[in-house]
Tab-separated table of C-alpha atoms in Angstrom:
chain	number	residue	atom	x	y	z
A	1	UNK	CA	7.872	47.376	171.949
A	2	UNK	CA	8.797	50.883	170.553
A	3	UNK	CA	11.200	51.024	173.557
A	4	UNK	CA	13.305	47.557	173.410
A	5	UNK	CA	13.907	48.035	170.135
A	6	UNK	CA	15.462	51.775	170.966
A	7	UNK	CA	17.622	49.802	173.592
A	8	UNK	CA	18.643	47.255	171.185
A	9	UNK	CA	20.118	50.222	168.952
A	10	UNK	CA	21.679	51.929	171.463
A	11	UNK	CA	23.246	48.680	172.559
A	12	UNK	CA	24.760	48.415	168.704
A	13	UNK	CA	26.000	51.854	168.733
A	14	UNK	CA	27.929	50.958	171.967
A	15	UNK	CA	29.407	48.085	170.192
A	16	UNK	CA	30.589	50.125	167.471
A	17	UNK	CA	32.087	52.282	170.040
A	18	UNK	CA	34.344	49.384	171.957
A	19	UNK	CA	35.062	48.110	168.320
A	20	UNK	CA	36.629	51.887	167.079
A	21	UNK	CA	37.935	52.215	170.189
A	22	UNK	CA	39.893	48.763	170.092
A	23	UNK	CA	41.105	49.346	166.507
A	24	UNK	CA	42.460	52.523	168.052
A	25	UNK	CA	44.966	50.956	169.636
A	26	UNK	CA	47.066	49.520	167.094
A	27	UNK	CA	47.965	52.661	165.298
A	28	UNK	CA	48.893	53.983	168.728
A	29	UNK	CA	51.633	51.657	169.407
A	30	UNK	CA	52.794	51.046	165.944
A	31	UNK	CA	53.934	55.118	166.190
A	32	UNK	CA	55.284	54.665	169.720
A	33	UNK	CA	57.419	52.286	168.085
A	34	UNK	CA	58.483	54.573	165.470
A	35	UNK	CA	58.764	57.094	168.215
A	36	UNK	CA	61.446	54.416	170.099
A	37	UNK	CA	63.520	53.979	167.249
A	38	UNK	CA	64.072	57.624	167.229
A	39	UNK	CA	65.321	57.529	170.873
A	40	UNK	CA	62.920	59.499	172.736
A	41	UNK	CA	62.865	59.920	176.293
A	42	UNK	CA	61.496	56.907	177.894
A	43	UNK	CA	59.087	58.821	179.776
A	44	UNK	CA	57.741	60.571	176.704
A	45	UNK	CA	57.501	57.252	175.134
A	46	UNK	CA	55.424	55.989	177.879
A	47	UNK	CA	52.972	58.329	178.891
A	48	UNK	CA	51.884	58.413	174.933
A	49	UNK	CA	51.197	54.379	175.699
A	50	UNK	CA	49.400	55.518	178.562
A	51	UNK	CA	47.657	57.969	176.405
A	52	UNK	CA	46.383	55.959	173.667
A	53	UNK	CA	45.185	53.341	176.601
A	54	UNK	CA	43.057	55.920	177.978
A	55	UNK	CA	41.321	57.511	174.938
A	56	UNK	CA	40.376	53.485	174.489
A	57	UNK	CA	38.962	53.450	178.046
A	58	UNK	CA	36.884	56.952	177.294
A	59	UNK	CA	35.811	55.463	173.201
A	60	UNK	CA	34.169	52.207	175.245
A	61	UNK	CA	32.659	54.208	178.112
A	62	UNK	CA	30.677	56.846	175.942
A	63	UNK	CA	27.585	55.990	175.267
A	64	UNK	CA	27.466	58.671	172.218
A	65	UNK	CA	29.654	57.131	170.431
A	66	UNK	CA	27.432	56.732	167.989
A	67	UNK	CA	25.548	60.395	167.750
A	68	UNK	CA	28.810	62.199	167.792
A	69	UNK	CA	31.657	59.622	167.081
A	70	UNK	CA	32.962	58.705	164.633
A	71	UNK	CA	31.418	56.128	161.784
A	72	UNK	CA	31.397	52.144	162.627
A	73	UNK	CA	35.014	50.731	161.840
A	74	UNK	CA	36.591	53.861	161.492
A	75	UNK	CA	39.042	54.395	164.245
A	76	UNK	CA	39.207	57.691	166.147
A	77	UNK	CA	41.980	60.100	165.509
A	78	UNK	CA	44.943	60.029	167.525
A	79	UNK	CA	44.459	62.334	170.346
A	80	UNK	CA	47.975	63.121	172.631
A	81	UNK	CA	47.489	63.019	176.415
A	82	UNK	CA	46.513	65.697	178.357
A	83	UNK	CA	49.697	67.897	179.647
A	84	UNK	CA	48.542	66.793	183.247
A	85	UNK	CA	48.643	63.021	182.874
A	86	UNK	CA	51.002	60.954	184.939
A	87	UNK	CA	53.837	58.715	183.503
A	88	UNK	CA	52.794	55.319	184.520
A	89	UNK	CA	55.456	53.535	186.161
A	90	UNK	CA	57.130	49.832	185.828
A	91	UNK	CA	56.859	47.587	188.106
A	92	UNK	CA	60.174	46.732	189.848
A	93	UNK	CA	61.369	43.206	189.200
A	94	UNK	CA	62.427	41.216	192.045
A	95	UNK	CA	66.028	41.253	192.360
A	96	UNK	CA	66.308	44.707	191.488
A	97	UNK	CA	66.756	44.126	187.848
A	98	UNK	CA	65.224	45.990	185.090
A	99	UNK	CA	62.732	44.295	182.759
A	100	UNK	CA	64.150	43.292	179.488
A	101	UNK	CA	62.648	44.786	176.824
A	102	UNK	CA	60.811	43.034	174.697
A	103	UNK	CA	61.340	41.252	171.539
A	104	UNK	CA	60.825	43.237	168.254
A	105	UNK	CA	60.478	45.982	170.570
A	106	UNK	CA	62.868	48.548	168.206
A	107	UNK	CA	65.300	49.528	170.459
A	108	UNK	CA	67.223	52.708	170.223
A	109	UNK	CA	70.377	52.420	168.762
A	110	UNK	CA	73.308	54.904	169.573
A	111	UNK	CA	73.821	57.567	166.933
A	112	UNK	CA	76.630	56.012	164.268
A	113	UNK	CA	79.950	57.283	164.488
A	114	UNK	CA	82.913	56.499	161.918
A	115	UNK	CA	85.243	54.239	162.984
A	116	UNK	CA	88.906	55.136	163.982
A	117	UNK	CA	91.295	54.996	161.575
A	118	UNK	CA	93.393	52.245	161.290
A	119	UNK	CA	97.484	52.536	161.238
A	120	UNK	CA	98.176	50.664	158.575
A	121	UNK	CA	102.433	51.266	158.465
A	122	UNK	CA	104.464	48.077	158.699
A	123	UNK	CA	107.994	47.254	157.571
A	124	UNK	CA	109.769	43.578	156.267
A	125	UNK	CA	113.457	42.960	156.886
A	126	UNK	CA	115.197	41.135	154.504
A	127	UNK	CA	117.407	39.046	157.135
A	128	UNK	CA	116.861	38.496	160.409
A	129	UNK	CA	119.748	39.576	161.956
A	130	UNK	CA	124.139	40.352	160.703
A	131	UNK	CA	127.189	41.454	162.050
A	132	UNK	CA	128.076	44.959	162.405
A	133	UNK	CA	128.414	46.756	159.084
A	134	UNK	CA	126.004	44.385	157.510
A	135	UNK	CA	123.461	45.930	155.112
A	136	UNK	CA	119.810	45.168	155.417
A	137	UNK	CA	117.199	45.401	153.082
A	138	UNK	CA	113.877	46.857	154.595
A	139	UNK	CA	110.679	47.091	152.483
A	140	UNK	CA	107.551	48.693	154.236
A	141	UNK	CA	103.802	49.234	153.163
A	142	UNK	CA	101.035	51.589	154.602
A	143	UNK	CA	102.642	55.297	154.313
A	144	UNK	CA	101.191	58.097	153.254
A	145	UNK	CA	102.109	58.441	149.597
A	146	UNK	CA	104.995	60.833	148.859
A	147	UNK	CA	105.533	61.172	151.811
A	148	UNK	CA	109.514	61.337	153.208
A	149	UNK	CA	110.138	58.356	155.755
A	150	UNK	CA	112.909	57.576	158.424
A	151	UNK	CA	113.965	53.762	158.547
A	152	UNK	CA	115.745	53.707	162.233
A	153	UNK	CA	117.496	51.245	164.775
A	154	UNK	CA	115.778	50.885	167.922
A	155	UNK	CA	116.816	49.480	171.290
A	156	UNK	CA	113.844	48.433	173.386
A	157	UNK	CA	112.121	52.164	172.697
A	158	UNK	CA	115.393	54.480	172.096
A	159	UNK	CA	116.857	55.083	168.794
A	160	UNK	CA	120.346	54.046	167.455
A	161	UNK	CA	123.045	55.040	165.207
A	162	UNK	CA	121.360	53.461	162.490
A	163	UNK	CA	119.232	55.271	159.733
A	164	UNK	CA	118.359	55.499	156.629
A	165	UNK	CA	115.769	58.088	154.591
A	166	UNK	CA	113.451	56.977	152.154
A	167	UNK	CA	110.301	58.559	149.894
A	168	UNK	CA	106.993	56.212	149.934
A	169	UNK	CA	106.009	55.865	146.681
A	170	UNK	CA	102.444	56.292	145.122
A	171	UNK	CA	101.026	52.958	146.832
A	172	UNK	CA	102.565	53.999	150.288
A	173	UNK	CA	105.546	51.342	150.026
A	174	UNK	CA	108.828	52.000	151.068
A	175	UNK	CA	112.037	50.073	149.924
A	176	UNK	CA	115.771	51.063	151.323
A	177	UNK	CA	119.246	49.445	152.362
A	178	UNK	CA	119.691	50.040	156.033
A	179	UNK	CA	123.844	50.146	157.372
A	180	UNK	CA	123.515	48.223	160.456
A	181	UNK	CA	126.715	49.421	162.612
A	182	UNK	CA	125.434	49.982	166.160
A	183	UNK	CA	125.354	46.594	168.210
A	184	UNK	CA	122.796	47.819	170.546
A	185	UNK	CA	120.230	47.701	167.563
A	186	UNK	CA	117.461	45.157	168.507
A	187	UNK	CA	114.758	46.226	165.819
A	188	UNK	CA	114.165	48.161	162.775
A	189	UNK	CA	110.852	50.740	162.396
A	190	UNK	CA	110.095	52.924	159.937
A	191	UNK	CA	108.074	56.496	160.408
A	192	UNK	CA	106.834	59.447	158.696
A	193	UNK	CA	107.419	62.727	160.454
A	194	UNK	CA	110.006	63.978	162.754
A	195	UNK	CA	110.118	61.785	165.185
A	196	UNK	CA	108.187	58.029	165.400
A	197	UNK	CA	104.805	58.077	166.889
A	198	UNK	CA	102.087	55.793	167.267
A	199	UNK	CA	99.732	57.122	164.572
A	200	UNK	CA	102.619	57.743	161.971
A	201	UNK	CA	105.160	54.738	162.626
A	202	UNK	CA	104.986	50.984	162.375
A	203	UNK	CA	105.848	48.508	165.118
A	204	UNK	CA	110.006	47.549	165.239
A	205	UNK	CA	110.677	44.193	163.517
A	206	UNK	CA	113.426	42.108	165.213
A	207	UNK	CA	117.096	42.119	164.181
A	208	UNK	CA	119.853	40.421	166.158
A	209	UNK	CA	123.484	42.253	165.945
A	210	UNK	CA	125.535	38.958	166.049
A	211	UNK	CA	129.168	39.157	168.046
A	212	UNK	CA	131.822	40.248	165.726
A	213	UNK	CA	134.365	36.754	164.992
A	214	UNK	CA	136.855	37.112	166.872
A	215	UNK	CA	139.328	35.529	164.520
A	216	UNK	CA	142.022	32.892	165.095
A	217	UNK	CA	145.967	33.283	164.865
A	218	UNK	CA	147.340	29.561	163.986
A	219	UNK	CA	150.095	27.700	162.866
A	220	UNK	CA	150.483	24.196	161.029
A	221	UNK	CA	154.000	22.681	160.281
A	222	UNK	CA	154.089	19.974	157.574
A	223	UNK	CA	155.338	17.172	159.534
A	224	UNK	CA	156.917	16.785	162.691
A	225	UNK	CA	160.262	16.022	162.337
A	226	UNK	CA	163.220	17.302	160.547
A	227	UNK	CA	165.522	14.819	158.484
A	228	UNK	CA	169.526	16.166	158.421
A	229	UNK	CA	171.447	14.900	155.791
A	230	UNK	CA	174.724	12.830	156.952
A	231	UNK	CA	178.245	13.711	156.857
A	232	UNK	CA	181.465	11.890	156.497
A	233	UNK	CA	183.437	11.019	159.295
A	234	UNK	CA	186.813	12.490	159.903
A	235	UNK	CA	186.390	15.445	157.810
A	236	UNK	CA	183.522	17.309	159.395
A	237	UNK	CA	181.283	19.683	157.726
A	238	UNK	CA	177.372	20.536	156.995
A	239	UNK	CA	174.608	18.177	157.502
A	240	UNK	CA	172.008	20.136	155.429
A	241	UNK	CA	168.185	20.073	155.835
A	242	UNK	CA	164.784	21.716	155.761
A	243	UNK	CA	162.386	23.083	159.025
A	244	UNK	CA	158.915	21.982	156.807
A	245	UNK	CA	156.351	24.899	155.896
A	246	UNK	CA	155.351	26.417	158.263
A	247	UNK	CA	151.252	28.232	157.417
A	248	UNK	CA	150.418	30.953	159.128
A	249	UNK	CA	146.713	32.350	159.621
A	250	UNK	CA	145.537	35.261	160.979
A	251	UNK	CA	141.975	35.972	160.694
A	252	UNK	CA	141.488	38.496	163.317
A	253	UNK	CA	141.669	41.519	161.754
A	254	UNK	CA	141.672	45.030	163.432
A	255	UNK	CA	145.129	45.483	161.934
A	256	UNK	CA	147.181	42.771	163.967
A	257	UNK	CA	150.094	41.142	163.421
A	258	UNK	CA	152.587	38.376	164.553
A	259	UNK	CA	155.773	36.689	164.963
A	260	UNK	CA	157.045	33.115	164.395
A	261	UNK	CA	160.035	32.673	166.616
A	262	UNK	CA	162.040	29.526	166.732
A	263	UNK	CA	164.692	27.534	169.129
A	264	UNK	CA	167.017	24.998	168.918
A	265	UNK	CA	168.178	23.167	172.004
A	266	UNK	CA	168.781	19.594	173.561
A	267	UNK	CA	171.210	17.476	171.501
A	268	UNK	CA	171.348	14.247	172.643
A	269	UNK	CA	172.539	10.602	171.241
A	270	UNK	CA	175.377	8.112	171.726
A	271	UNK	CA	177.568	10.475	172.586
A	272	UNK	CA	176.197	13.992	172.863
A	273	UNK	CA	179.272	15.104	174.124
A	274	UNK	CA	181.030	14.610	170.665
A	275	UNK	CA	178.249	17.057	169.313
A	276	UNK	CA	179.495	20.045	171.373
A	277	UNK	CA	180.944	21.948	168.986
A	278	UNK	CA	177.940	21.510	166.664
A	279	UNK	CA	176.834	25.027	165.453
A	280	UNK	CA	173.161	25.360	164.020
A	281	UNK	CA	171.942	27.978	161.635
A	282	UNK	CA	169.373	28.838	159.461
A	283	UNK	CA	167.930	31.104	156.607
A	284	UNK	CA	163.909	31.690	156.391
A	285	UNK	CA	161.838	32.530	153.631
A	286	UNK	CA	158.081	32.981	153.383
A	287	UNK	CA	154.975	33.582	150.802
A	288	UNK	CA	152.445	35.813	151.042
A	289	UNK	CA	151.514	38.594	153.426
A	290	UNK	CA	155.373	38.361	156.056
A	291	UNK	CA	158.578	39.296	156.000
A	292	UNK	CA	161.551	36.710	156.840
A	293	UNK	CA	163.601	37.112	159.693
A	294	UNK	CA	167.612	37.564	159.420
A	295	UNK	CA	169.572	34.319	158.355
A	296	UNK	CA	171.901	33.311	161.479
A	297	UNK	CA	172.142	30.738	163.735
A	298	UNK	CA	169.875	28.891	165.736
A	299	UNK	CA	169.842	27.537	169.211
A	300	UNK	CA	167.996	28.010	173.014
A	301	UNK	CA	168.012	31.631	172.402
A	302	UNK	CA	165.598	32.003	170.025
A	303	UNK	CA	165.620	33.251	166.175
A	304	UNK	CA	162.830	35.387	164.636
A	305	UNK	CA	162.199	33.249	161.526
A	306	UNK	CA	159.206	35.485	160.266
A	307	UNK	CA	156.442	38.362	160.952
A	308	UNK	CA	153.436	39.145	159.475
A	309	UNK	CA	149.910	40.419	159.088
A	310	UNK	CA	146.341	38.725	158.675
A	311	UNK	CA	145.840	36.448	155.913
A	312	UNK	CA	147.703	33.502	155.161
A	313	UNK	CA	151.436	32.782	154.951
A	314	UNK	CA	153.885	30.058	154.437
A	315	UNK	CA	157.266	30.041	156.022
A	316	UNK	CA	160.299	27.697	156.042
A	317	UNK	CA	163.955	27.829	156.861
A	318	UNK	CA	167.175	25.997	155.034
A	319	UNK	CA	169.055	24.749	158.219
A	320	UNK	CA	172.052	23.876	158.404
A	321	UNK	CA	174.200	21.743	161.622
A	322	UNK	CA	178.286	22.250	161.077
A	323	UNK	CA	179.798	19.173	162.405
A	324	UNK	CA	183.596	19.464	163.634
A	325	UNK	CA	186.033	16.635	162.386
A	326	UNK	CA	185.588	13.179	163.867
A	327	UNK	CA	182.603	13.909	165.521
A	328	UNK	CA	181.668	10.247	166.707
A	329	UNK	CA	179.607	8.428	164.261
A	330	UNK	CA	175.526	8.123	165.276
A	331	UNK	CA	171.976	9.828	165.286
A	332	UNK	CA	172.253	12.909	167.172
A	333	UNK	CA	168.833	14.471	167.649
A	334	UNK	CA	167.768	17.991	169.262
A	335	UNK	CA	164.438	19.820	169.977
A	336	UNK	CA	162.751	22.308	167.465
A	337	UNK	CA	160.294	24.784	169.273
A	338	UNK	CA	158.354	27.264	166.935
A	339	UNK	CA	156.481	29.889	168.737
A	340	UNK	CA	153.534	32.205	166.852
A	341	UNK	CA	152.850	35.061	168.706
A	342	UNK	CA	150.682	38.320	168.355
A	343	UNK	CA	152.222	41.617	168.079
């Protein structure tokens, strides 16, 4: 009797031994996850798993667990492996994969580093595109404030002709009129520095150098024929009249000019013979930016009735036919040909 009850005791104490033993366990891996999340060495990691499995294995195995042990329900102290315990290893998975880690399983992140700075410098045009000489008005944001900034021209990635300077004020904007004369210019950037770089410039924004107008040279006569007056027969004389204005335009600048040239030839009628002796003549006048040619007379040769330069100007002529006596009574008509031509 004396001895079953003995073995009945002993039996508890070895209960209390599995129980510590099993209690043991948690503490274990709760600090092998702390350990993870300070990215140890796997290995490390896992031989202290293996560890705190084994000093679980030797708690249930001892039988004096309760003579030298520690109290029921308190666990054991933490005891690391000895120096000469293998790493366990993990079993491969088929396919040659490596086993995801599990959930909750406080992975190692990689040490924080700050991010790269951003470049932040951008520039606004205030048209899209001009002709050569046209102004443009760029506005920019990001620089460095105080800082002295180019405003260039660019052509795919060379520089132009074009530039301006400019100071960033104390947000980092930028505001300046930019002369665009070179027609290769495709873009406008802006830059701090000597020379544009990535870090220190903004990206070109598109500008279009339009074709300089070519201009036009023409000529409009008010109305297309030109009424003589009549004159008596027998006696002869002057059968006066007026060419019509003549407007001139010349928008081509560059410094051009012109000439207005006219002719007289063709007389025909009834009896153009009788006309022969007809003798035509003129004297032009003008407005505005010409000179009037030389009053004389007029016929298939060709008379210089004005020149001139670009704008706009209005010339005429007084013309005159002299009739000899008894020229035979009728309509006599003849062919006006004005001719505007650059000089």
């Amino acid at each position: 009797m004396r001895t079953r009850a003995r073995s009945r005791r002993w039996s508890a104490a070895a209960g209390t031994a599995v129980l510590a033993a099993a209690a043991l366990g948690t503490p274990a891996v709760a600090e092998e996850e702390a350990r993870a999340r300070r990215c140890p060495a796997s290995v490390s990691a896992s031989s202290s798993v293996s560890g705190a499995a084994s000093a679980s294995a030797s708690a249930s195995a001892s039988p004096s667990a309760s003579a030298g042990g520690p109290a029921a329900g308190v666990p054991a102290p933490y005891a690391e492996p000895s120096a000469g315990a293998p790493a366990p290893v993990t079993p491969p998975v088929p396919g040659g994969t490596s086993p995801a880690p599990e959930a909750g399983g406080g992975a190692c992140a990689p040490p924080s580093l700050p991010p790269p700075l951003m470049n932040l410098r951008h520039v606004t045009l205030g048209a899209a595109g001009g002709k050569p000489g046209a102004r443009v008005r760029v506005t920019g944001a990001g620089f460095t404030p105080g800082a002295a900034v180019t405003v260039e021209g660019r052509a795919a990635n060379a520089p132009t002709a074009d530039r301006a300077q400019a100071t960033a004020d104390g947000r980092g904007a930028v505001a300046v009129e930019l002369p665009v004369t070179d027609r290769a210019t495709t873009g406008v950037l802006a830059y701090e520095g000597p020379a544009w770089s990535p870090p220190r410039g903004s990206a070109p924004a598109p500008y279009a150098v339009s074709a300089p107008d070519p201009g036009a040279l023409t000529l409009t006569q008010a109305g297309a024929a030109v009424t003589l007056g009549a004159v008596a027969y027998g006696g002869g004389g002057a059968a006066p009249g007026r060419i019509g204005t003549v407007t001139v335009k010349d928008t081509r600048g560059g410094g051009g000019r012109w000439k207005l040239t006219a002719t007289l030839t063709g007389f025909t009628g009834r009896d153009a013979a009788g006309a022969a002796g007809a003798v035509p003549s003129w004297t032009p006048s003008c407005r505005g930016g010409c000179t009037p040619g030389p009053a004389g007379q007029a016929g298939p040769e060709g008379a210089v009735l004005a020149t001139g330069a670009a704008g706009t100007a209005t010339v005429d002529a007084a013309l005159t036919l002299t009739l000899p006596a008894y020229t035979p009574p009728g309509t006599y008509r003849a062919l006006l040909t004005l001719t505007l031509a650059p000089l």
